[in-house]
Amino acid sequence: MPIFIGALIGALIQVLGTLVGKILVSLGIGYAVYSGVDASITFARDYFISSMNGLGGNAVAVAGTMKVGTCVSILTSAITTRLTINGLTSGTMKKFVMK
């Protein structure tokens, strides 16, 4: 008899978990997961730096004087920090959403 009760409780827990999930989804409540965020930031930074290589010598000298590389580094660091504060972990960001 105790085995039957244990199996019954286990089955009720599984059904309750899916039922709660279905109710939350039907109410429009859930989690959105954004993946590849860190890869897109790295791609944008690398694309900008590689685009700088196509400029002429004078334009590169002016960009170096204006510290454009440092500016790009500061901007990407600030974006990454803000995303980390908002919940970015291991390249994915989970966010509570309501429709």
C-alpha atoms as a PDB file:
ATOM      1  CA  MET A   1       0.000   0.000   0.000  1.00  0.00           C
ATOM      2  CA  PRO A   2       2.783   2.611   0.752  1.00  0.00           C
ATOM      3  CA  ILE A   3       4.248   1.978  -2.738  1.00  0.00           C
ATOM      4  CA  PHE A   4       0.883   2.793  -4.303  1.00  0.00           C
ATOM      5  CA  ILE A   5       0.610   6.033  -2.309  1.00  0.00           C
ATOM      6  CA  GLY A   6       4.157   7.059  -3.279  1.00  0.00           C
ATOM      7  CA  ALA A   7       3.439   6.437  -6.970  1.00  0.00           C
ATOM      8  CA  LEU A   8       0.165   8.334  -6.727  1.00  0.00           C
ATOM      9  CA  ILE A   9       1.858  11.339  -5.113  1.00  0.00           C
ATOM     10  CA  GLY A  10       4.614  11.294  -7.762  1.00  0.00           C
ATOM     11  CA  ALA A  11       2.057  11.235 -10.569  1.00  0.00           C
ATOM     12  CA  LEU A  12       0.078  14.087  -8.982  1.00  0.00           C
ATOM     13  CA  ILE A  13       3.220  16.221  -8.721  1.00  0.00           C
ATOM     14  CA  GLN A  14       3.993  15.691 -12.421  1.00  0.00           C
ATOM     15  CA  VAL A  15       0.430  16.483 -13.484  1.00  0.00           C
ATOM     16  CA  LEU A  16       0.319  19.542 -11.245  1.00  0.00           C
ATOM     17  CA  GLY A  17       3.557  20.872 -12.761  1.00  0.00           C
ATOM     18  CA  THR A  18       2.249  20.635 -16.309  1.00  0.00           C
ATOM     19  CA  LEU A  19      -1.138  21.991 -15.284  1.00  0.00           C
ATOM     20  CA  VAL A  20       0.394  25.069 -13.655  1.00  0.00           C
ATOM     21  CA  GLY A  21       2.570  25.611 -16.740  1.00  0.00           C
ATOM     22  CA  LYS A  22      -0.430  25.376 -19.061  1.00  0.00           C
ATOM     23  CA  ILE A  23      -2.432  27.782 -16.925  1.00  0.00           C
ATOM     24  CA  LEU A  24       0.386  30.337 -16.934  1.00  0.00           C
ATOM     25  CA  VAL A  25       0.805  30.058 -20.709  1.00  0.00           C
ATOM     26  CA  SER A  26      -2.934  30.453 -21.269  1.00  0.00           C
ATOM     27  CA  LEU A  27      -2.854  33.613 -19.141  1.00  0.00           C
ATOM     28  CA  GLY A  28      -0.004  34.927 -21.277  1.00  0.00           C
ATOM     29  CA  ILE A  29       2.654  34.676 -18.593  1.00  0.00           C
ATOM     30  CA  GLY A  30       5.983  33.077 -19.339  1.00  0.00           C
ATOM     31  CA  TYR A  31       9.705  33.470 -19.860  1.00  0.00           C
ATOM     32  CA  ALA A  32      11.384  34.689 -23.029  1.00  0.00           C
ATOM     33  CA  VAL A  33      14.901  33.418 -23.609  1.00  0.00           C
ATOM     34  CA  TYR A  34      17.231  35.443 -25.808  1.00  0.00           C
ATOM     35  CA  SER A  35      20.286  33.490 -26.884  1.00  0.00           C
ATOM     36  CA  GLY A  36      23.373  34.533 -28.791  1.00  0.00           C
ATOM     37  CA  VAL A  37      23.484  38.006 -27.264  1.00  0.00           C
ATOM     38  CA  ASP A  38      27.199  37.921 -26.463  1.00  0.00           C
ATOM     39  CA  ALA A  39      27.991  36.560 -29.919  1.00  0.00           C
ATOM     40  CA  SER A  40      26.142  39.432 -31.590  1.00  0.00           C
ATOM     41  CA  ILE A  41      28.003  42.033 -29.504  1.00  0.00           C
ATOM     42  CA  THR A  42      31.332  40.426 -30.387  1.00  0.00           C
ATOM     43  CA  PHE A  43      30.337  40.305 -34.068  1.00  0.00           C
ATOM     44  CA  ALA A  44      29.395  44.003 -34.094  1.00  0.00           C
ATOM     45  CA  ARG A  45      32.684  45.007 -32.462  1.00  0.00           C
ATOM     46  CA  ASP A  46      34.756  42.862 -34.828  1.00  0.00           C
ATOM     47  CA  TYR A  47      32.822  44.133 -37.854  1.00  0.00           C
ATOM     48  CA  PHE A  48      33.465  47.742 -36.876  1.00  0.00           C
ATOM     49  CA  ILE A  49      37.168  47.122 -36.350  1.00  0.00           C
ATOM     50  CA  SER A  50      37.510  45.284 -39.667  1.00  0.00           C
ATOM     51  CA  SER A  51      35.674  48.140 -41.410  1.00  0.00           C
ATOM     52  CA  MET A  52      38.230  50.552 -40.029  1.00  0.00           C
ATOM     53  CA  ASN A  53      40.946  48.638 -41.894  1.00  0.00           C
ATOM     54  CA  GLY A  54      39.397  49.634 -45.232  1.00  0.00           C
ATOM     55  CA  LEU A  55      39.805  53.342 -44.558  1.00  0.00           C
ATOM     56  CA  GLY A  56      42.646  55.442 -45.921  1.00  0.00           C
ATOM     57  CA  GLY A  57      45.719  56.352 -43.961  1.00  0.00           C
ATOM     58  CA  ASN A  58      44.530  59.845 -43.042  1.00  0.00           C
ATOM     59  CA  ALA A  59      41.146  58.596 -41.811  1.00  0.00           C
ATOM     60  CA  VAL A  60      42.820  55.937 -39.660  1.00  0.00           C
ATOM     61  CA  ALA A  61      45.152  58.579 -38.219  1.00  0.00           C
ATOM     62  CA  VAL A  62      42.206  60.838 -37.357  1.00  0.00           C
ATOM     63  CA  ALA A  63      40.308  57.908 -35.811  1.00  0.00           C
ATOM     64  CA  GLY A  64      43.395  57.029 -33.780  1.00  0.00           C
ATOM     65  CA  THR A  65      43.722  60.606 -32.573  1.00  0.00           C
ATOM     66  CA  MET A  66      40.057  60.666 -31.603  1.00  0.00           C
ATOM     67  CA  LYS A  67      40.479  57.324 -29.754  1.00  0.00           C
ATOM     68  CA  VAL A  68      37.635  55.661 -31.699  1.00  0.00           C
ATOM     69  CA  GLY A  69      38.920  52.204 -30.714  1.00  0.00           C
ATOM     70  CA  THR A  70      38.722  53.102 -27.033  1.00  0.00           C
ATOM     71  CA  CYS A  71      35.216  54.468 -27.567  1.00  0.00           C
ATOM     72  CA  VAL A  72      34.075  51.210 -29.194  1.00  0.00           C
ATOM     73  CA  SER A  73      35.599  49.233 -26.333  1.00  0.00           C
ATOM     74  CA  ILE A  74      33.823  51.389 -23.740  1.00  0.00           C
ATOM     75  CA  LEU A  75      30.478  51.080 -25.564  1.00  0.00           C
ATOM     76  CA  THR A  76      30.644  47.287 -25.904  1.00  0.00           C
ATOM     77  CA  SER A  77      31.703  46.981 -22.256  1.00  0.00           C
ATOM     78  CA  ALA A  78      28.789  49.163 -21.156  1.00  0.00           C
ATOM     79  CA  ILE A  79      26.295  47.152 -23.216  1.00  0.00           C
ATOM     80  CA  THR A  80      27.645  43.867 -21.880  1.00  0.00           C
ATOM     81  CA  THR A  81      27.527  45.171 -18.299  1.00  0.00           C
ATOM     82  CA  ARG A  82      23.938  46.360 -18.704  1.00  0.00           C
ATOM     83  CA  LEU A  83      22.873  43.008 -20.140  1.00  0.00           C
ATOM     84  CA  THR A  84      24.645  41.195 -17.301  1.00  0.00           C
ATOM     85  CA  ILE A  85      22.780  43.306 -14.755  1.00  0.00           C
ATOM     86  CA  ASN A  86      19.514  42.474 -16.573  1.00  0.00           C
ATOM     87  CA  GLY A  87      20.171  38.746 -16.311  1.00  0.00           C
ATOM     88  CA  LEU A  88      22.577  37.674 -19.062  1.00  0.00           C
ATOM     89  CA  THR A  89      24.269  34.413 -18.138  1.00  0.00           C
ATOM     90  CA  SER A  90      26.335  32.226 -20.474  1.00  0.00           C
ATOM     91  CA  GLY A  91      25.091  33.963 -23.612  1.00  0.00           C
ATOM     92  CA  THR A  92      21.384  33.704 -22.855  1.00  0.00           C
ATOM     93  CA  MET A  93      19.060  36.129 -21.161  1.00  0.00           C
ATOM     94  CA  LYS A  94      15.829  34.995 -19.517  1.00  0.00           C
ATOM     95  CA  LYS A  95      13.122  37.557 -19.033  1.00  0.00           C
ATOM     96  CA  PHE A  96       9.708  37.328 -17.404  1.00  0.00           C
ATOM     97  CA  VAL A  97       7.077  38.427 -19.921  1.00  0.00           C
ATOM     98  CA  MET A  98       3.339  38.988 -19.947  1.00  0.00           C
ATOM     99  CA  LYS A  99       1.321  39.240 -23.137  1.00  0.00           C
END
